[in-house]
XYZ file of C-alpha atoms in Angstrom:
762
model
C 72.258 -94.140 118.566
C 68.670 -93.344 119.538
C 67.739 -91.810 116.177
C 69.095 -94.820 114.264
C 66.962 -97.101 116.397
C 63.820 -95.021 115.852
C 64.237 -95.013 112.064
C 64.688 -98.778 111.863
C 61.730 -99.565 114.059
C 59.467 -97.018 112.403
C 60.107 -98.567 109.026
C 58.409 -101.745 110.227
C 55.876 -100.318 112.636
C 53.075 -100.022 110.104
C 52.548 -103.760 109.924
C 53.985 -107.202 110.375
C 56.886 -108.588 108.422
C 55.581 -109.604 105.002
C 57.322 -112.673 103.680
C 60.259 -114.528 105.148
C 63.703 -115.212 103.786
C 66.802 -116.988 105.036
C 70.345 -115.666 105.517
C 72.760 -116.414 102.701
C 75.519 -118.471 104.280
C 77.080 -119.297 100.924
C 77.996 -115.895 99.517
C 76.354 -113.302 101.748
C 78.023 -111.044 104.321
C 77.717 -113.770 107.011
C 79.349 -116.516 104.938
C 82.619 -116.348 106.845
C 81.031 -115.889 110.253
C 80.862 -118.821 112.667
C 77.052 -118.645 112.630
C 77.299 -120.394 109.270
C 79.609 -123.136 110.562
C 77.376 -126.164 110.969
C 80.040 -128.026 112.938
C 79.584 -125.683 115.897
C 76.909 -125.777 118.603
C 73.932 -123.382 118.474
C 75.121 -121.131 121.314
C 78.560 -120.645 119.765
C 77.039 -119.924 116.382
C 74.488 -117.450 117.764
C 77.145 -115.735 119.860
C 79.314 -115.202 116.796
C 76.382 -113.598 114.994
C 75.241 -111.373 117.858
C 78.795 -110.152 118.478
C 78.502 -108.305 115.146
C 75.460 -106.278 116.260
C 75.821 -102.681 117.364
C 73.840 -101.654 120.431
C 71.103 -100.024 118.317
C 70.880 -103.232 116.264
C 70.613 -105.273 119.435
C 67.747 -103.148 120.707
C 65.947 -103.137 117.357
C 65.786 -106.924 117.418
C 64.357 -107.298 120.909
C 60.788 -106.905 119.578
C 58.605 -109.456 117.832
C 58.685 -107.552 114.538
C 62.462 -107.783 114.293
C 64.014 -105.845 111.412
C 67.121 -108.038 111.281
C 70.413 -106.405 110.364
C 70.431 -105.497 106.649
C 74.138 -104.673 106.538
C 74.862 -108.254 107.661
C 72.377 -109.832 105.295
C 70.283 -110.899 108.302
C 66.643 -110.778 107.209
C 63.734 -109.312 109.106
C 61.796 -111.878 111.117
C 58.341 -111.908 112.686
C 58.520 -114.002 115.844
C 54.757 -114.013 116.423
C 52.903 -116.781 114.599
C 49.929 -118.638 116.063
C 48.799 -122.251 115.780
C 46.568 -123.121 118.748
C 44.594 -125.784 116.888
C 45.947 -125.265 113.405
C 47.971 -122.573 111.652
C 46.104 -119.398 112.609
C 45.687 -115.789 111.611
C 48.347 -113.714 113.345
C 50.990 -111.104 112.510
C 53.370 -113.804 111.305
C 50.887 -115.852 109.279
C 49.536 -114.775 105.915
C 46.931 -116.885 104.143
C 46.780 -116.553 100.370
C 43.487 -115.222 99.057
C 42.998 -118.362 96.951
C 44.792 -121.454 95.759
C 47.886 -122.744 97.513
C 48.300 -121.791 101.168
C 44.838 -120.238 101.323
C 43.841 -122.507 104.225
C 45.171 -124.964 106.809
C 43.690 -127.842 108.775
C 41.445 -126.548 111.566
C 41.311 -128.977 114.482
C 38.867 -128.711 117.401
C 39.632 -126.302 120.207
C 41.957 -127.827 122.843
C 39.139 -128.082 125.398
C 37.414 -130.647 123.174
C 40.625 -132.447 122.219
C 41.444 -132.610 125.922
C 38.149 -134.440 126.451
C 39.477 -137.289 124.299
C 42.116 -138.201 126.913
C 44.169 -139.635 124.055
C 47.858 -138.729 124.209
C 48.747 -140.300 120.869
C 45.972 -138.332 119.190
C 47.387 -135.101 120.596
C 50.903 -135.969 119.475
C 49.576 -136.621 115.966
C 47.707 -133.319 115.942
C 50.895 -131.519 116.977
C 52.839 -133.247 114.232
C 50.329 -132.192 111.567
C 50.148 -128.592 112.782
C 53.944 -128.372 112.923
C 54.271 -129.808 109.428
C 51.740 -127.361 107.990
C 53.384 -124.460 109.824
C 56.770 -125.372 108.368
C 55.250 -125.665 104.888
C 53.799 -122.162 105.226
C 57.220 -120.895 106.326
C 58.980 -122.461 103.355
C 56.851 -120.274 101.115
C 57.278 -117.103 103.151
C 53.830 -117.175 104.738
C 54.579 -117.939 108.394
C 57.372 -117.944 110.890
C 58.893 -121.100 112.322
C 58.123 -120.094 115.900
C 54.532 -120.633 116.976
C 53.089 -119.202 120.182
C 51.166 -122.269 121.233
C 49.915 -124.010 123.403
C 47.945 -122.301 126.163
C 48.413 -124.582 129.178
C 47.078 -122.540 132.065
C 44.725 -124.802 134.013
C 41.027 -124.020 133.547
C 40.145 -123.688 137.220
C 37.346 -121.109 137.065
C 34.382 -121.784 134.755
C 33.998 -118.071 133.999
C 37.368 -117.713 132.285
C 36.899 -116.617 128.679
C 40.008 -118.395 127.405
C 39.422 -121.723 129.102
C 38.390 -123.041 125.680
C 42.046 -122.761 124.610
C 43.195 -125.175 127.315
C 42.852 -128.960 127.672
C 40.971 -128.649 130.980
C 41.331 -128.279 134.730
C 43.457 -131.228 135.882
C 47.216 -130.551 136.251
C 48.317 -134.110 135.436
C 46.099 -134.251 132.350
C 47.450 -130.887 131.174
C 51.009 -132.082 131.736
C 50.437 -135.148 129.557
C 48.621 -133.164 126.887
C 51.312 -130.523 126.554
C 54.150 -133.034 126.550
C 52.646 -134.915 123.625
C 51.576 -131.821 121.720
C 55.013 -130.191 121.981
C 56.833 -133.371 120.961
C 54.539 -133.538 117.928
C 54.915 -129.877 117.003
C 58.693 -129.752 117.345
C 59.307 -133.030 115.542
C 60.438 -135.112 118.508
C 61.793 -134.781 122.025
C 64.438 -132.058 121.844
C 65.080 -133.131 118.236
C 68.461 -132.875 116.566
C 69.727 -131.620 114.279
C 66.583 -129.573 113.613
C 63.259 -128.636 115.135
C 60.256 -128.968 112.863
C 58.976 -125.716 114.411
C 59.487 -124.149 117.831
C 56.541 -124.272 120.205
C 55.949 -121.681 122.937
C 54.202 -122.700 126.158
C 52.109 -119.902 127.599
C 51.168 -118.047 129.800
C 53.746 -118.394 132.568
C 52.121 -118.269 135.102
C 48.925 -118.039 137.143
C 46.951 -116.514 134.268
C 43.230 -117.276 134.128
C 41.364 -113.977 134.292
C 40.505 -111.547 131.506
C 38.206 -108.829 132.806
C 36.063 -109.404 135.870
C 34.590 -106.843 138.247
C 37.157 -104.239 137.240
C 40.083 -106.660 137.514
C 41.817 -106.807 134.139
C 44.492 -109.254 133.099
C 46.988 -106.507 132.307
C 47.167 -105.375 135.912
C 45.882 -108.286 137.995
C 48.009 -109.408 140.930
C 47.459 -113.131 141.492
C 48.106 -114.061 145.115
C 49.246 -117.685 145.007
C 50.785 -119.774 147.771
C 53.952 -121.751 146.962
C 51.930 -124.913 147.614
C 49.241 -124.078 145.048
C 51.823 -122.752 142.606
C 53.836 -125.990 142.640
C 50.893 -128.359 142.946
C 48.402 -126.825 140.529
C 49.498 -123.812 138.484
C 52.931 -125.061 137.363
C 52.875 -128.841 136.621
C 51.849 -128.275 132.998
C 54.706 -125.791 132.568
C 57.185 -128.138 134.215
C 56.115 -130.829 131.763
C 56.520 -128.426 128.857
C 59.750 -126.652 129.811
C 61.612 -129.402 131.630
C 60.318 -132.666 130.193
C 59.157 -131.883 126.640
C 62.021 -129.382 126.244
C 59.983 -126.794 124.419
C 61.927 -124.168 122.509
C 60.292 -121.025 123.896
C 58.302 -119.659 126.825
C 55.889 -116.776 127.272
C 55.508 -114.778 130.478
C 52.007 -113.622 131.302
C 50.227 -110.321 131.827
C 49.459 -110.785 135.496
C 51.689 -110.368 138.508
C 52.238 -113.136 141.025
C 52.441 -112.009 144.616
C 53.213 -108.447 143.648
C 55.709 -108.933 140.812
C 54.633 -108.787 137.148
C 55.495 -112.112 135.543
C 57.689 -110.604 132.825
C 59.762 -108.767 135.446
C 59.958 -111.654 137.894
C 63.486 -113.037 138.290
C 62.171 -115.678 140.675
C 59.759 -116.964 138.038
C 61.941 -116.621 134.927
C 65.357 -117.456 136.373
C 64.979 -119.433 139.609
C 62.090 -121.577 138.429
C 62.215 -121.561 134.618
C 65.928 -121.379 133.778
C 67.321 -123.117 136.870
C 64.706 -125.450 138.361
C 63.259 -126.499 134.989
C 66.655 -126.479 133.231
C 65.381 -124.228 130.455
C 68.495 -124.139 128.296
C 70.313 -121.133 126.827
C 69.287 -122.051 123.280
C 65.665 -121.313 124.220
C 64.048 -117.927 124.637
C 61.358 -116.108 126.564
C 58.849 -113.709 125.047
C 56.419 -111.448 126.813
C 52.732 -111.673 126.120
C 51.804 -108.806 123.850
C 52.353 -105.462 125.570
C 52.996 -107.220 128.893
C 56.322 -105.363 129.250
C 54.468 -102.075 128.807
C 52.008 -103.257 131.462
C 54.804 -103.552 134.030
C 54.828 -99.767 134.030
C 51.070 -99.353 133.626
C 48.667 -100.573 134.911
C 50.824 -102.639 137.292
C 52.608 -99.441 138.358
C 55.538 -101.613 139.356
C 58.189 -99.070 138.343
C 58.452 -95.312 138.533
C 59.529 -94.915 134.898
C 58.913 -96.796 131.640
C 62.627 -97.292 131.033
C 62.902 -99.008 134.420
C 60.053 -101.341 133.446
C 61.879 -102.268 130.234
C 65.108 -102.771 132.168
C 63.439 -104.923 134.826
C 61.931 -107.184 132.169
C 65.198 -107.628 130.274
C 67.218 -108.274 133.426
C 64.612 -110.760 134.718
C 64.984 -112.776 131.519
C 62.318 -111.563 129.086
C 64.342 -111.823 125.875
C 61.706 -110.593 123.462
C 59.021 -107.944 123.785
C 55.819 -108.624 121.902
C 55.190 -104.979 121.202
C 57.360 -101.915 120.783
C 58.061 -101.021 124.408
C 61.624 -102.377 124.325
C 62.363 -100.447 121.151
C 60.997 -97.278 122.694
C 62.567 -97.460 126.128
C 65.625 -99.712 126.128
C 67.757 -96.975 124.480
C 66.982 -94.704 127.427
C 67.523 -97.557 129.880
C 70.896 -98.220 128.260
C 71.916 -94.573 128.350
C 70.968 -94.435 132.044
C 73.015 -97.591 132.721
C 69.918 -99.522 133.815
C 70.931 -102.344 131.477
C 74.202 -103.546 130.028
C 75.303 -104.475 126.549
C 75.949 -108.001 127.835
C 72.314 -108.348 128.900
C 71.152 -107.270 125.464
C 73.487 -109.723 123.752
C 72.365 -112.554 126.020
C 68.732 -111.989 125.026
C 69.568 -112.052 121.329
C 71.801 -115.118 121.693
C 68.856 -117.030 123.171
C 66.691 -116.106 120.192
C 69.192 -116.738 117.415
C 70.435 -119.982 118.954
C 66.857 -121.167 118.598
C 66.839 -120.163 114.937
C 70.097 -122.078 114.491
C 68.303 -125.171 115.796
C 65.571 -124.544 113.253
C 68.114 -124.697 110.409
C 67.672 -121.014 109.667
C 71.328 -120.579 108.667
C 71.912 -124.011 107.098
C 71.760 -125.237 103.504
C 68.226 -126.021 102.385
C 69.222 -129.338 100.843
C 70.329 -130.667 104.241
C 66.905 -130.234 105.785
C 63.919 -132.495 105.113
C 61.628 -129.894 106.675
C 62.607 -127.363 104.016
C 61.110 -129.695 101.419
C 57.578 -129.316 102.838
C 55.172 -127.648 100.425
C 51.466 -127.287 99.670
C 51.185 -131.074 99.363
C 51.860 -131.250 103.113
C 48.825 -129.112 103.981
C 45.305 -130.471 104.502
C 46.330 -133.981 103.536
C 43.861 -136.853 103.727
C 45.389 -138.024 107.049
C 45.048 -134.465 108.404
C 41.393 -134.323 107.410
C 40.734 -137.695 109.030
C 42.588 -136.633 112.166
C 40.552 -133.423 112.521
C 37.376 -135.507 112.268
C 38.701 -138.121 114.697
C 39.733 -135.454 117.214
C 36.200 -134.061 117.236
C 34.643 -137.519 117.528
C 36.867 -138.577 120.394
C 36.190 -135.462 122.436
C 32.389 -135.353 122.216
C 30.844 -136.231 125.585
C 27.499 -137.936 126.169
C 26.130 -136.439 129.395
C 22.582 -137.810 129.433
C 20.750 -140.508 127.492
C 17.546 -142.419 128.166
C 18.103 -144.712 125.190
C 17.052 -142.185 122.556
C 20.626 -142.122 121.281
C 21.764 -143.422 118.944
C 18.797 -142.242 116.939
C 16.502 -145.020 115.766
C 16.667 -146.018 112.131
C 12.983 -145.116 111.939
C 13.839 -141.433 112.370
C 14.042 -139.796 108.960
C 12.936 -136.206 109.434
C 14.817 -133.982 111.862
C 14.083 -130.503 113.084
C 17.497 -128.986 113.693
C 17.028 -125.855 115.755
C 19.207 -123.317 117.493
C 22.024 -120.790 117.132
C 24.635 -123.508 116.602
C 22.590 -125.595 114.155
C 24.144 -124.107 111.030
C 27.469 -123.086 112.597
C 30.583 -122.779 110.442
C 33.380 -120.493 111.671
C 31.616 -120.582 115.039
C 32.919 -124.159 115.375
C 36.528 -122.972 115.388
C 36.436 -120.893 118.567
C 39.264 -118.387 118.886
C 42.833 -118.313 117.531
C 41.732 -119.870 114.272
C 42.865 -119.754 110.682
C 41.146 -120.279 107.356
C 39.754 -123.810 107.260
C 39.675 -125.855 104.039
C 35.984 -126.515 104.708
C 33.569 -126.272 107.613
C 30.925 -128.966 107.928
C 28.017 -127.474 109.853
C 25.587 -129.590 111.891
C 23.016 -129.073 109.128
C 25.476 -130.457 106.582
C 26.433 -133.295 108.923
C 22.789 -134.305 109.330
C 22.227 -134.242 105.586
C 25.367 -136.307 104.979
C 23.966 -138.919 107.347
C 20.814 -139.147 105.225
C 18.333 -137.159 107.289
C 15.713 -134.826 105.874
C 16.482 -131.647 107.758
C 14.343 -128.670 108.602
C 16.606 -125.974 109.959
C 15.265 -123.159 112.109
C 17.504 -120.639 113.847
C 15.006 -120.155 116.674
C 16.978 -117.778 118.876
C 20.408 -116.253 119.285
C 22.968 -117.192 121.942
C 22.166 -114.185 124.111
C 18.828 -113.070 122.699
C 15.607 -112.491 124.631
C 13.707 -112.094 121.378
C 11.090 -114.862 120.907
C 9.968 -114.165 117.345
C 11.714 -117.296 116.101
C 10.039 -119.639 118.585
C 6.885 -120.261 116.551
C 8.766 -121.472 113.484
C 10.941 -123.705 115.671
C 7.916 -125.277 117.361
C 6.167 -125.745 114.010
C 9.205 -127.544 112.607
C 9.390 -129.733 115.703
C 5.759 -130.786 115.307
C 6.439 -132.031 111.777
C 9.664 -133.875 112.635
C 10.409 -137.380 113.858
C 12.997 -136.006 116.278
C 14.200 -132.617 117.441
C 17.847 -131.639 117.845
C 18.528 -128.365 119.641
C 22.049 -127.049 118.998
C 22.976 -124.205 121.323
C 25.081 -123.252 124.302
C 27.707 -120.505 124.330
C 30.226 -119.087 121.884
C 32.675 -116.221 121.451
C 29.946 -113.678 122.107
C 30.046 -114.655 125.791
C 33.452 -116.325 126.303
C 36.605 -115.092 124.606
C 39.935 -113.422 125.098
C 39.289 -110.241 127.126
C 35.781 -111.534 127.911
C 34.995 -113.488 131.072
C 31.509 -114.605 132.069
C 29.596 -113.422 135.108
C 27.125 -116.300 135.068
C 27.427 -119.963 134.125
C 23.791 -120.484 133.186
C 22.385 -120.885 129.679
C 22.472 -117.346 128.251
C 19.525 -115.563 126.690
C 16.231 -117.401 126.309
C 17.599 -120.699 125.054
C 16.115 -122.680 127.945
C 12.730 -121.094 127.218
C 12.891 -122.330 123.642
C 14.003 -125.776 124.805
C 10.981 -125.834 127.141
C 8.624 -125.104 124.251
C 10.274 -127.827 122.177
C 9.815 -130.263 125.068
C 6.086 -129.611 125.014
C 5.871 -130.935 121.453
C 6.535 -134.403 122.946
C 8.943 -135.598 120.285
C 12.350 -137.155 120.934
C 14.466 -134.196 121.992
C 18.265 -134.125 122.014
C 20.187 -131.078 123.231
C 23.700 -130.564 121.870
C 25.633 -128.072 123.989
C 28.486 -126.242 122.274
C 31.150 -123.918 123.681
C 34.267 -124.243 125.799
C 33.167 -123.390 129.314
C 30.479 -125.439 130.979
C 26.980 -124.187 131.808
C 24.637 -125.383 134.533
C 22.546 -128.140 132.972
C 20.532 -128.988 136.096
C 17.229 -128.178 134.392
C 18.035 -130.363 131.394
C 19.567 -133.145 133.467
C 16.488 -133.432 135.646
C 13.878 -133.131 132.913
C 12.692 -136.417 131.453
C 11.299 -134.575 128.424
C 14.853 -133.895 127.304
C 15.965 -137.338 126.213
C 19.674 -136.784 125.716
C 22.367 -134.183 126.275
C 25.671 -134.056 124.410
C 28.595 -131.634 124.841
C 30.517 -130.884 121.629
C 32.810 -127.950 122.508
C 34.222 -126.156 119.464
C 34.598 -129.135 117.109
C 36.535 -127.629 114.189
C 36.334 -128.184 110.454
C 34.494 -131.512 110.592
C 32.421 -130.638 113.631
C 28.962 -131.085 112.152
C 29.843 -134.458 110.678
C 31.350 -135.629 113.970
C 28.276 -134.555 115.940
C 25.827 -136.344 113.670
C 27.944 -139.446 113.311
C 27.686 -139.664 117.109
C 23.946 -138.928 117.203
C 23.168 -141.391 114.412
C 25.289 -144.137 115.946
C 27.852 -144.413 113.183
C 30.386 -143.877 115.962
C 29.901 -144.296 119.705
C 30.773 -141.477 122.130
C 33.578 -141.986 124.666
C 34.759 -138.479 125.563
C 35.029 -137.365 129.185
C 34.432 -133.921 130.649
C 37.842 -132.268 131.115
C 36.329 -129.717 133.511
C 33.777 -129.641 136.301
C 30.245 -128.497 135.512
C 29.321 -126.425 138.552
C 25.878 -125.310 139.738
C 24.956 -121.746 138.831
C 25.488 -120.402 142.343
C 29.173 -121.336 142.284
C 29.938 -117.892 140.858
C 28.418 -116.331 143.995
C 30.538 -118.474 146.311
C 34.025 -117.538 145.126
C 35.411 -114.536 143.246
C 37.498 -115.090 140.127
C 40.342 -113.272 141.848
C 40.651 -115.928 144.575
C 43.543 -118.129 143.425
C 43.353 -120.578 146.351
C 42.410 -124.136 145.520
C 41.555 -125.518 148.936
C 38.145 -124.940 150.507
C 37.840 -122.622 153.478
C 35.171 -120.677 155.319
C 34.687 -118.345 152.341
C 35.265 -120.802 149.496
C 33.855 -124.198 148.441
C 37.191 -125.032 146.792
C 38.204 -125.286 143.178
C 38.216 -128.125 140.644
C 37.142 -131.685 141.284
C 40.230 -132.090 143.474
C 39.012 -129.684 146.175
C 35.387 -128.684 145.467
C 33.169 -129.726 148.378
C 29.845 -128.943 146.699
C 27.790 -131.133 144.379
C 28.653 -130.654 140.705
C 26.009 -130.951 138.014
C 28.398 -133.190 136.080
C 31.784 -134.004 137.516
C 35.215 -133.909 135.914
C 35.754 -137.097 133.916
C 32.063 -137.858 133.452
C 30.899 -139.407 130.197
C 28.353 -142.032 129.182
C 28.463 -144.652 126.423
C 26.150 -146.466 124.033
C 27.311 -149.782 125.452
C 28.246 -151.330 128.797
C 31.606 -152.514 130.118
C 32.960 -154.778 132.817
C 36.366 -154.399 134.447
C 38.946 -156.446 136.269
C 42.554 -155.954 137.265
C 45.064 -157.448 134.843
C 47.864 -156.013 136.978
C 46.764 -154.783 140.385
C 49.011 -152.892 142.794
C 50.914 -154.832 145.437
C 49.637 -154.684 148.997
C 52.469 -152.457 150.164
C 55.565 -150.615 148.992
C 58.463 -149.252 150.999
C 59.075 -145.591 150.232
C 62.821 -145.830 150.739
C 63.015 -148.784 148.330
C 61.029 -146.852 145.711
C 63.291 -143.835 145.981
C 66.455 -145.943 145.945
C 65.287 -147.684 142.767
C 64.779 -144.280 141.158
C 68.243 -142.905 141.839
C 69.257 -143.105 138.187
C 66.219 -141.142 137.000
C 66.906 -137.517 136.141
C 63.962 -136.374 138.227
C 62.527 -138.340 141.148
C 58.991 -137.139 140.462
C 59.142 -138.771 137.000
C 60.457 -142.068 138.349
C 58.092 -145.019 137.913
C 56.006 -146.296 140.791
C 54.199 -149.082 138.910
C 52.402 -149.815 135.671
C 48.972 -151.181 136.481
C 46.639 -152.726 133.935
C 42.887 -153.154 133.643
C 40.991 -155.563 131.413
C 38.023 -153.719 129.905
C 35.344 -155.926 128.350
C 32.549 -154.636 126.137
C 29.461 -156.355 127.559
C 27.001 -154.486 125.345
C 26.054 -154.449 121.686
C 27.928 -151.411 120.312
C 31.596 -151.093 119.372
C 33.078 -148.310 121.452
C 36.206 -146.659 122.776
C 36.695 -146.497 126.533
C 38.754 -144.041 128.573
C 40.226 -145.537 131.733
C 40.595 -142.787 134.324
C 42.478 -143.866 137.448
C 42.088 -141.722 140.565
C 43.868 -141.901 143.923
C 42.702 -140.663 147.283
C 43.533 -141.073 150.953
C 44.511 -139.278 154.146
C 48.240 -139.214 153.543
C 50.255 -136.067 154.081
C 48.768 -133.092 155.874
C 45.151 -131.970 156.025
C 43.111 -130.844 154.222
C 43.062 -133.861 151.944
C 42.027 -133.706 148.293
C 38.832 -135.465 147.231
C 40.844 -137.446 144.699
C 43.486 -136.834 142.041
C 43.935 -138.261 138.561
C 47.102 -140.379 138.516
C 46.857 -142.130 135.142
C 44.614 -142.528 132.120
C 44.487 -144.392 128.823
C 42.111 -144.524 125.880
C 41.289 -147.934 124.424
C 39.981 -147.920 120.870
C 37.182 -149.785 119.091
C 36.374 -152.474 121.650
C 33.918 -154.731 119.867
C 31.008 -156.426 121.671
C 32.171 -159.398 123.726
C 35.840 -158.529 123.402
C 38.376 -157.382 125.967
C 41.241 -154.928 125.769
C 43.900 -154.243 128.355
C 44.496 -150.640 129.363
C 47.975 -149.995 130.745
C 48.104 -147.317 133.408
C 51.605 -146.131 134.334
C 51.973 -144.220 137.601
C 54.992 -142.167 138.643
C 56.136 -141.292 142.125
C 55.165 -137.711 141.399
C 51.585 -138.745 140.605
C 51.215 -139.971 144.188
C 53.092 -137.101 145.836
C 51.697 -134.007 147.503
C 53.220 -130.568 147.892
C 54.007 -129.078 151.286
C 53.438 -125.413 152.126
C 56.771 -124.509 150.510
C 55.940 -126.261 147.238
C 58.192 -129.283 147.791
C 56.713 -132.595 146.687
C 56.767 -135.455 149.175
C 55.868 -139.115 148.961
C 54.014 -139.810 152.192
C 53.341 -143.063 154.043
C 49.709 -144.095 154.351
C 46.871 -146.018 152.750
C 46.162 -145.142 149.118
C 42.903 -146.044 147.424
C 42.773 -146.345 143.644
C 39.454 -146.035 141.826
C 38.726 -146.572 138.144
C 36.365 -144.065 136.570
C 34.371 -141.350 138.308
C 32.017 -143.906 139.859
C 34.761 -146.216 141.126
C 33.851 -149.267 139.029
C 37.072 -150.980 140.140
C 39.071 -150.368 143.296
C 42.311 -151.361 144.954
C 44.181 -150.285 148.072
C 47.885 -150.306 148.834
C 50.086 -149.092 151.641
C 53.188 -146.937 151.432
C 55.428 -147.687 154.397
C 58.586 -146.108 155.763
C 59.231 -142.417 156.201
C 58.155 -139.565 153.951
C 60.612 -138.842 151.125
C 61.132 -135.471 149.489
C 61.015 -135.754 145.698
C 61.552 -132.119 144.700
C 63.051 -128.983 146.217
C 60.961 -126.097 144.943
C 62.855 -122.801 144.689
C 62.104 -120.494 147.586
C 61.571 -116.828 146.899
C 64.011 -114.610 148.740
C 62.378 -111.855 150.718
C 64.090 -108.559 151.380
């Protein structure tokens, strides 16, 4: 048994599966098996298939590079394909060297798309990425399971992978992931077929790479049930329970002493039971996370016990080879059962059934996708729109939009001529990459480009040329910030200041006394106190990682072709924040050793707060539908009795009339926050309870933003993680500065909305 397994795995160990094919349900060995009977449900069909597997065949197919079962005509399959912000390089994705399928649409990184606060935009992006992924699969160049999105909240500014997330707010993340998954998969739990299967990751409490000797592979995140339910899990609840994603990924880290991929409480009690994660959905480990249970977590005495613990906890698939290496020994030692192996494979193949993997091609519209479905004109426009909508104006003294008298621009800095740099991480081959230099030229400017300095350099030899160019220009644009050299997977930051000597170069450019605009790129924020407080820097714009049309989007904002309306999806902290709290501290609430985390709990003064963003125009606001003066909690709960989940039950849909009182057509993002002293102390500063993006409000015109609020949006978690709706006075405030306010009272007695699973202690 063991030798058969080793031979099969070794045959594929040298690389990923090359090319994809589908089982032959017409005349192949499986033709008479129930897996090919389209009248049956996915679980029954998958069970019939998996019943044919021998134990070695079961074990062979518990890894991401699954060899299939040749004797049954079941093809090999690579489960690991990536598509964070477009179909991306990964073991399961193969770009052609030229011609068809040599590229795919490259959208901005999620941190910038999150700044748009536009749910419909995100759903459209998901739909395009899913369509392109399916087209690649139809031609054997990708799987139909994509390990995206990353929805861990970005709570610590040092985290290298924060760029992959939509931001720090749990409600915002929940909305983002719901819409993205519905777009990717082709609808809400679509039938008969998924477009592709999405995989929400990393479950859970993962937001550290490598900091002060603490590495993600062995980090033990100590998280209270309250913080887990209130902050770390809402995005996953939205994905697994509400959006009904097809797959989940457990993370590298442990939570409270148990590695996530070996945690029955996390994978069964919470994911399968509390979130109703169905049996036709599967759970993969992060890559080598099962191996990490043994080392460096040192959770088990033997590697075979680590493999057994992961399988029994519910990790169906091992991204790696650890299962293939050690499950045979675990089986021989009776640490696992044949039933447990079959259950894991049934989860996986039931998902493939729902993808139409075993069904006639002519029945499936998705199987008709081809190269004409990749990089379409709507996809190109959407990538540009996503970048535009996310760009945030942080400072402006009236210099922006640039005056029509400005013709000659000095474009300086390590991001000025960026191409692949604009994609961030987890990227694929883009059809084109419009750099800031190209964007400026497209907008009709005469451009002098000078590199000036590197992201992390202390070398000043490029300063003189930069200053000389600035002296000859009508305006100076400095394009810098951070990039993958300082923030990336496996790379956290130790400081949140401008790296290298970029501020020194900016200071020399200031002295030239020309209009100076700083464009800050990168995912994590950096302390802009010096720039914010310096009148010689006329404007500051944050542009994240803007994707294939990034340079065009940036200059269309700077030139005034389009007005900015993005909002910061994360807090910009002062530089000393990193000295006040270690990355390893998972607690959100402030205490004697911590100033608190995120805008919800931080008691210090941010440089720029979550949700901040300026405009080229002005607005006025009034309630079109204000809240009532009071609501009875028992009446609200009684009215929600037919809702599947009380936390999703509606409280009210409020509405705000937003009028453009300025001279520039602009979008506006309505952010509605709630605060008050309801529940138990300490009390959050405020929490986001609803948002909406209104588009293209012309001068003098009014649009109405509808702002739905659920009972869960107003609830708070107790120390056990249960959400309660508490009596008290609630204050609503529109925008970060509270441009419109309203109060209401919740009366009656507190009502419990959720019953969070409690971890059994031995």
